[in-house]
Amino acid sequence: MVSDVVEWSLTATCAVVFALVIFFYAKKWKKSEGVGVDLLPSPKKLPIIGNLHLVSDPPFRSFRDLSQQYGPIMHLKLGGVDAVVVSSPEIAKEILKDNDPVYTNRPESIALKIFWYNYINIAFSPYGGYWKQMRKICTLELLSPKSVRSFGSIRKDEVSRLVDSVRLSAGETINLTQKVFSMTSSVTCRAAFGKVCRDKDSLIKLVKQGLDMGAGSSIADTFPSSVIAHALSWRTKRRLMKMRRKLDVILDGIIREHETNRKDSGRGNGEFGNEDLVDVLLRVMESGELEFPIGYDNIKAVLFDMFAGGTETSSSTIDWAMTELVRNPQVMAKAQAEIRQVVKERGGDGVEEEDVQKLKYLRLVIMETLRLHPQGSILARVPREARRISGYNIPVNVIVVVNVWAIHRDPKHWLDPESFKPERFANEDIIGSDFRYLPFGNGKRMCPGITFGWASVALPLAQLLYNFNWELPAGVDAQALNMLETSGLTTSRIQNLFLVATHYQP
Ligand code: HEM
């Protein structure tokens, strides 16, 4: 109690000192403000906070509103951070493709640094040899089409559990968001940790906190070069360190058990006696053949990456798809008719992975879901060199933000952009080739988990639509559903989805 009072008054004193220092330096800051970006269109800035007052959660919505006034490339001063916000496919291409090797670093934040072991994971590691090495290991061992196919039985098993649990609650209101999240996290857990998949719930909690806080959670992220702001962030840092210690305990346990089992049985810990991702990482660590040697922290950072990348993105995409489908019953009926026809033609009683390839309309439904609800609503990059972009000189000390969410809804590029119309993709498969559509990013840092992610979305969605007819609970109006997003590293719906399922009899 006494220590809390002391800590609080220390914080208050620091806050006053901080405000005075900021006031004192405000003029100096104004002069040096935005060197290299000051020619860009920009809203008027206030002292100290710059344009922070114009940005609310989720930031991509505010950025879109501002870009309608200031154009497709603009400068925002967000506290002590210079951000260049890009909202057109043409300029996105300049950043992500034409200048790809330059725009390959990611912004930093205190939460990312602490949670992801000082950026020795894949997603936040600076561009270079180490990043290439770790990305290659994961791409080959967990995320390749062959590996993804080999996890088919795990997916099938977990999706059957999901269907069974919905069936048990048929006719009642269920929290579909929670059920789907639990299914995708089990798939990732079993694929990455094999038989030693435990403490899943605690891990999930930490992943969610990491993803929520990763986008910037403290005053030190807003004023990164201020020593005082860093001092004032001690409470957040202490909380993050506490969470990191919990993460360490879980991941250390998983790694230790893998090591013991490997020694005792001479076999991998994968569910079929094969190697899982932890085994592979341990093997390459022990081989001593890596150009950039790795230790336990590297393994833990990458495991947390896979868990974070593989869980919330897929479950949230299924959640958005189901939300859009209950709001657009004619689309739901068309998707169900296709799935039920394909299963009937095969003479089956449920969807198998081989059916999914034939579900052309379901593919369009997923593409349209990712257009309106991209998981990476914002792609943030830090340039490694100054470059001219769209006629402006963009220096190294800025964060360049590609507003994917805004590009995906721009009426200049999409007909009736706010409507959910899967048919718009009927004649074009544009993933990776068209800068109007960036659900998996683009360039060297594009998502390496597309095949894994797609499989984790398509089969569960097909099974949910095949086995059940879906309705909103009595009295809930589909058009009144809250379609706002959370802000964080992924983009979930702000509210859980509650639906009533009735069993489909073929
Ligand atoms: C529907 C599913 C998914 C979506 C929508 C998605 C989306 C994205 C996006 C937008 C990025 C940023 C790309 C960029 O900066 O250009 C990304 C990066 C990444 N994703 Fe995914 N993702 C999905 C599934 C997965 C899965 C299943 C995994 C792994 C198990 C994964 C692992 C990663 C990793 C490691 C990165 C960082 C890559 C790097 O920085 O080199 N993702 N993802």
XYZ file of N, CA, C and O and ligand atoms in Angstrom, residues 106 122-123 131 135 143 305-306 309-310 313-314 317 370 375-376 379 381 439-442 445-449 452-453 457, ligand 1:
163
model
N 10.149 -3.577 -39.348
C 8.868 -3.294 -38.681
C 9.099 -2.292 -37.557
O 10.203 -2.225 -37.002
N 10.179 -14.123 -35.929
C 10.184 -13.847 -37.369
C 9.465 -12.531 -37.665
O 9.972 -11.657 -38.372
N 8.261 -12.393 -37.101
C 7.388 -11.289 -37.513
C 7.970 -9.912 -37.200
O 7.712 -8.960 -37.925
N 16.664 -13.145 -39.847
C 15.234 -13.232 -40.197
C 15.014 -14.249 -41.321
O 14.117 -15.090 -41.245
N 12.756 -17.620 -40.898
C 11.555 -17.699 -41.743
C 11.617 -18.962 -42.611
O 10.618 -19.652 -42.808
N 4.906 -24.609 -42.443
C 3.959 -23.854 -43.260
C 3.947 -24.249 -44.729
O 3.203 -23.685 -45.516
N 5.415 -16.794 -31.970
C 5.049 -16.243 -33.277
C 4.025 -17.115 -33.983
O 3.000 -16.643 -34.483
N 4.336 -18.396 -34.051
C 3.472 -19.326 -34.779
C 2.109 -19.401 -34.099
O 1.079 -19.444 -34.748
N 0.426 -16.035 -34.783
C 0.065 -15.877 -36.196
C -0.998 -16.855 -36.630
O -1.807 -16.557 -37.492
N -0.988 -18.054 -36.030
C -1.845 -19.107 -36.545
C -3.209 -19.207 -35.908
O -4.058 -19.961 -36.387
N -5.796 -14.942 -36.277
C -6.088 -14.554 -37.667
C -7.163 -15.473 -38.248
O -8.145 -14.994 -38.825
N -6.985 -16.790 -38.070
C -7.929 -17.736 -38.669
C -9.288 -17.669 -37.973
O -10.335 -17.618 -38.634
N -11.194 -14.573 -38.850
C -11.719 -14.578 -40.220
C -13.003 -15.415 -40.293
O -13.986 -15.016 -40.934
N -12.129 -11.343 -46.245
C -10.802 -10.743 -46.016
C -10.687 -9.351 -46.641
O -9.821 -8.574 -46.269
N -7.162 -9.059 -41.607
C -6.570 -9.200 -40.270
C -5.430 -8.216 -40.048
O -5.241 -7.705 -38.962
N -4.660 -7.952 -41.110
C -3.639 -6.902 -41.012
C -4.227 -5.638 -41.613
O -3.958 -5.317 -42.762
N -0.491 -2.257 -42.522
C 0.846 -2.847 -42.664
C 1.842 -1.751 -42.330
O 1.882 -0.730 -43.018
N 5.673 -0.394 -41.803
C 7.059 -0.688 -42.172
C 7.947 0.491 -41.788
O 7.490 1.635 -41.778
N -4.793 -8.825 -48.249
C -5.127 -9.455 -46.953
C -3.953 -10.185 -46.307
O -3.956 -10.411 -45.103
N -2.960 -10.566 -47.113
C -1.782 -11.246 -46.550
C -0.533 -10.378 -46.699
O 0.593 -10.875 -46.608
N -0.714 -9.088 -46.947
C 0.423 -8.201 -47.149
C 1.027 -8.429 -48.523
O 0.402 -9.015 -49.419
N 2.271 -7.996 -48.683
C 2.962 -8.206 -49.946
C 4.449 -7.973 -49.722
O 4.847 -7.428 -48.706
N 7.971 -9.469 -46.672
C 7.418 -9.800 -45.361
C 5.984 -10.281 -45.455
O 5.268 -10.346 -44.455
N 5.599 -10.654 -46.663
C 4.240 -11.184 -46.840
C 4.024 -12.402 -45.939
O 4.990 -13.114 -45.622
N 2.781 -12.643 -45.561
C 2.486 -13.755 -44.640
C 2.996 -15.090 -45.183
O 2.641 -15.485 -46.287
N 3.814 -15.811 -44.412
C 4.254 -17.136 -44.868
C 3.230 -18.232 -44.535
O 3.423 -19.383 -44.904
N 2.145 -17.848 -43.828
C 1.198 -18.867 -43.347
C -0.082 -18.935 -44.153
O -1.100 -19.420 -43.644
N -1.522 -22.567 -44.563
C -1.962 -23.046 -43.245
C -3.233 -22.278 -42.834
O -4.239 -22.875 -42.427
N -3.177 -20.950 -42.984
C -4.307 -20.104 -42.573
C -5.546 -20.424 -43.386
O -6.640 -20.551 -42.828
N -9.244 -21.934 -42.101
C -10.503 -21.187 -42.221
C -11.516 -21.994 -43.035
O -12.681 -22.139 -42.643
C -6.352 -16.123 -42.377
C -5.157 -16.287 -41.904
C -4.039 -15.265 -41.943
C -4.041 -13.949 -42.319
C -5.214 -13.128 -42.841
C -2.685 -13.450 -42.140
C -2.268 -12.154 -42.419
C -0.963 -11.700 -42.284
C -0.516 -10.374 -42.637
C -1.393 -9.269 -43.201
C 0.812 -10.307 -42.359
C 1.729 -9.087 -42.568
C 2.335 -9.175 -43.957
C 3.138 -7.983 -44.397
O 3.653 -7.243 -43.555
O 3.254 -7.765 -45.623
C 1.217 -11.583 -41.821
C 2.502 -11.891 -41.421
C 2.842 -13.074 -40.834
N 2.033 -14.181 -40.654
Fe 0.111 -14.360 -41.256
N -1.915 -14.456 -41.617
C -2.688 -15.588 -41.500
C -2.284 -16.825 -41.031
C -1.047 -17.118 -40.549
C -0.641 -18.401 -40.017
C -1.543 -19.612 -39.934
C 0.662 -18.281 -39.611
C 1.568 -19.299 -38.955
C 1.207 -20.364 -38.304
C 1.079 -16.920 -39.902
C 2.335 -16.414 -39.644
C 2.758 -15.158 -40.007
C 4.119 -14.663 -39.764
C 5.250 -15.426 -39.073
C 4.166 -13.358 -40.294
C 5.367 -12.424 -40.298
C 6.189 -12.598 -41.561
C 7.459 -11.776 -41.584
O 7.517 -10.721 -40.962
O 8.402 -12.199 -42.255
N 0.024 -16.247 -40.473
N 0.116 -12.424 -41.788
